[in-house]
Amino acid sequence: MGRKKRAGSTGTPATVAATRAGVEFTLHAYEHDPASPSYGEEAAKAMGTDPARVFKTLVAEVDGALTVAVVPVSGTLDLKALAAAVGGKRAVMADPAAAERATGYVRGGISPLGQRRRLPTVVDASAGEYATVCVSAGRRGLEIELAPADLVRLTEAVTASVGRG
């Protein structure tokens, strides 16, 4: 796996962060369909990748503090488990506008990498089952594939079982 860009792709804060850290990654660009009901499932299908290897970035509030959860697109976020993973009591999904302001990305393109403000991050433990995983590269229609250990290191994440299904 090497640093590969598809023709016409431009750098995003996520790809810049990965490049600066010397992380090996592959970019996957696809034509985003605005009518798609699930950004993550759309990405998995477009790339021909097992949805369990494609992770979505969700922003929640844990005891009032924004927190990022990175979970497989094939499942859902367990809010109680997320709160426990960061030592909190209660988690709810964040307001989408607050998530966009804090991360600098738009909904459906929020990447765990290169966020405007580094938020506490939890990567679902299932990521460790794969040599590489895919997460948003910072815009709809662009995914970055990298080793789970690099994802955890770059986001300073903790790993925990926070996904269901």
Short mmCIF file of C-alpha atoms in Angstrom, two decimals:
data_model
loop_
_atom_site.label_atom_id
_atom_site.label_comp_id
_atom_site.label_asym_id
_atom_site.label_seq_id
_atom_site.Cartn_x
_atom_site.Cartn_y
_atom_site.Cartn_z
CA MET A 1 0.00 0.00 0.00
CA GLY A 2 1.39 3.38 -0.88
CA ARG A 3 0.34 6.95 -1.11
CA LYS A 4 -1.80 6.98 -4.21
CA LYS A 5 -4.03 9.75 -5.45
CA ARG A 6 -6.58 9.37 -8.14
CA ALA A 7 -6.56 11.86 -10.97
CA GLY A 8 -8.41 15.01 -10.07
CA SER A 9 -8.32 14.48 -6.31
CA THR A 10 -7.15 17.29 -4.11
CA GLY A 11 -5.65 17.26 -0.69
CA THR A 12 -7.94 17.50 2.31
CA PRO A 13 -6.95 18.18 5.92
CA ALA A 14 -7.23 14.40 6.45
CA THR A 15 -4.82 13.50 3.64
CA VAL A 16 -2.47 16.32 4.62
CA ALA A 17 -2.39 15.00 8.23
CA ALA A 18 -1.67 11.45 7.05
CA THR A 19 1.04 12.62 4.65
CA ARG A 20 2.72 14.80 7.27
CA ALA A 21 2.74 11.86 9.69
CA GLY A 22 4.41 9.66 7.08
CA VAL A 23 1.50 7.22 7.07
CA GLU A 24 1.02 4.95 4.09
CA PHE A 25 -2.49 5.20 2.69
CA THR A 26 -4.54 4.72 -0.43
CA LEU A 27 -7.25 7.12 -1.55
CA HIS A 28 -10.45 5.83 -3.09
CA ALA A 29 -12.55 8.33 -5.00
CA TYR A 30 -16.06 7.58 -6.20
CA GLU A 31 -19.01 9.52 -7.56
CA HIS A 32 -21.17 10.50 -4.58
CA ASP A 33 -24.93 10.24 -5.10
CA PRO A 34 -26.67 13.00 -3.08
CA ALA A 35 -29.79 10.80 -2.92
CA SER A 36 -27.96 7.96 -1.15
CA PRO A 37 -29.53 7.27 2.25
CA SER A 38 -26.24 6.10 3.83
CA TYR A 39 -22.89 7.72 3.03
CA GLY A 40 -20.91 4.82 4.48
CA GLU A 41 -22.82 2.05 2.78
CA GLU A 42 -22.59 4.00 -0.48
CA ALA A 43 -18.80 4.17 -0.06
CA ALA A 44 -18.48 0.45 0.68
CA LYS A 45 -20.57 -0.46 -2.36
CA ALA A 46 -18.75 1.97 -4.65
CA MET A 47 -15.36 0.58 -3.58
CA GLY A 48 -16.51 -3.06 -3.62
CA THR A 49 -15.34 -3.37 -0.01
CA ASP A 50 -16.82 -5.33 2.88
CA PRO A 51 -18.90 -2.79 4.89
CA ALA A 52 -17.30 -4.14 8.08
CA ARG A 53 -13.98 -2.62 6.88
CA VAL A 54 -15.48 0.77 6.09
CA PHE A 55 -15.89 2.99 9.14
CA LYS A 56 -18.11 6.01 9.66
CA THR A 57 -17.16 8.97 11.81
CA LEU A 58 -19.89 10.03 14.21
CA VAL A 59 -19.81 12.94 16.62
CA ALA A 60 -21.60 12.62 19.95
CA GLU A 61 -21.75 14.62 23.16
CA VAL A 62 -20.50 12.77 26.21
CA ASP A 63 -21.46 14.65 29.36
CA GLY A 64 -21.65 17.79 27.20
CA ALA A 65 -18.25 17.37 25.50
CA LEU A 66 -17.99 16.57 21.78
CA THR A 67 -16.49 13.13 21.21
CA VAL A 68 -15.79 11.22 18.00
CA ALA A 69 -16.75 7.59 17.47
CA VAL A 70 -15.40 5.60 14.52
CA VAL A 71 -17.59 2.54 13.91
CA PRO A 72 -18.28 0.15 11.02
CA VAL A 73 -20.86 1.41 8.54
CA SER A 74 -22.52 -2.00 8.80
CA GLY A 75 -23.57 -1.29 12.40
CA THR A 76 -24.67 1.41 14.80
CA LEU A 77 -23.05 3.33 17.63
CA ASP A 78 -23.65 2.13 21.18
CA LEU A 79 -23.91 5.45 23.03
CA LYS A 80 -23.61 3.86 26.50
CA ALA A 81 -20.43 2.06 25.48
CA LEU A 82 -19.03 5.29 24.00
CA ALA A 83 -19.66 7.18 27.24
CA ALA A 84 -18.01 4.40 29.25
CA ALA A 85 -14.99 4.32 26.90
CA VAL A 86 -14.16 7.95 27.69
CA GLY A 87 -15.09 7.82 31.37
CA GLY A 88 -18.43 9.57 30.93
CA LYS A 89 -21.94 8.84 32.12
CA ARG A 90 -24.24 9.86 29.26
CA ALA A 91 -23.87 10.22 25.51
CA VAL A 92 -26.22 11.63 22.88
CA MET A 93 -25.65 12.33 19.21
CA ALA A 94 -24.26 15.82 18.65
CA ASP A 95 -26.07 18.51 16.74
CA PRO A 96 -24.87 18.17 13.12
CA ALA A 97 -24.01 21.89 12.91
CA ALA A 98 -21.89 21.65 16.07
CA ALA A 99 -20.11 18.59 14.64
CA GLU A 100 -19.39 20.43 11.40
CA ARG A 101 -18.08 23.53 13.21
CA ALA A 102 -15.80 21.52 15.51
CA THR A 103 -14.38 19.22 12.84
CA GLY A 104 -14.28 21.57 9.86
CA TYR A 105 -15.98 18.96 7.69
CA VAL A 106 -19.51 18.60 6.31
CA ARG A 107 -21.85 15.81 7.40
CA GLY A 108 -21.18 12.74 5.28
CA GLY A 109 -17.58 13.82 4.84
CA ILE A 110 -16.42 14.08 8.45
CA SER A 111 -13.05 12.41 8.79
CA PRO A 112 -11.48 11.37 12.08
CA LEU A 113 -8.20 12.74 10.66
CA GLY A 114 -7.21 16.39 10.32
CA GLN A 115 -10.09 17.86 12.26
CA ARG A 116 -10.16 21.59 12.95
CA ARG A 117 -10.24 20.89 16.69
CA ARG A 118 -8.92 17.57 17.98
CA LEU A 119 -11.73 15.84 19.80
CA PRO A 120 -11.51 12.79 22.07
CA THR A 121 -11.83 9.81 19.74
CA VAL A 122 -12.85 6.17 20.17
CA VAL A 123 -12.20 3.68 17.38
CA ASP A 124 -14.30 0.53 17.52
CA ALA A 125 -12.17 -2.46 18.52
CA SER A 126 -13.31 -4.37 15.41
CA ALA A 127 -10.95 -2.22 13.32
CA GLY A 128 -8.07 -4.28 14.68
CA GLU A 129 -9.39 -7.35 12.87
CA TYR A 130 -8.29 -5.94 9.51
CA ALA A 131 -4.94 -5.08 7.92
CA THR A 132 -6.49 -1.85 6.62
CA VAL A 133 -9.73 0.06 7.14
CA CYS A 134 -11.38 2.89 5.24
CA VAL A 135 -12.64 6.16 6.72
CA SER A 136 -13.76 9.39 5.13
CA ALA A 137 -10.89 11.38 3.69
CA GLY A 138 -12.69 14.62 4.40
CA ARG A 139 -15.30 14.95 1.71
CA ARG A 140 -18.19 12.99 0.31
CA GLY A 141 -16.95 10.60 -2.36
CA LEU A 142 -13.42 10.22 -1.01
CA GLU A 143 -12.17 7.51 1.38
CA ILE A 144 -8.74 6.97 2.86
CA GLU A 145 -7.54 3.41 3.47
CA LEU A 146 -4.93 2.95 6.17
CA ALA A 147 -3.77 0.58 8.88
CA PRO A 148 -5.97 0.66 12.01
CA ALA A 149 -2.89 1.29 14.17
CA ASP A 150 -2.12 4.42 12.14
CA LEU A 151 -5.73 5.60 12.50
CA VAL A 152 -5.55 5.16 16.27
CA ARG A 153 -2.15 6.84 16.50
CA LEU A 154 -3.05 9.85 14.36
CA THR A 155 -6.30 10.50 16.22
CA GLU A 156 -4.83 9.68 19.64
CA ALA A 157 -7.84 7.40 20.02
CA VAL A 158 -8.72 4.77 22.51
CA THR A 159 -10.14 1.52 21.20
CA ALA A 160 -13.27 -0.02 22.66
CA SER A 161 -16.28 -2.02 21.52
CA VAL A 162 -18.61 0.89 20.74
CA GLY A 163 -20.33 -0.49 17.63
CA ARG A 164 -23.36 -2.76 17.50
CA GLY A 165 -24.49 -5.06 14.73
#
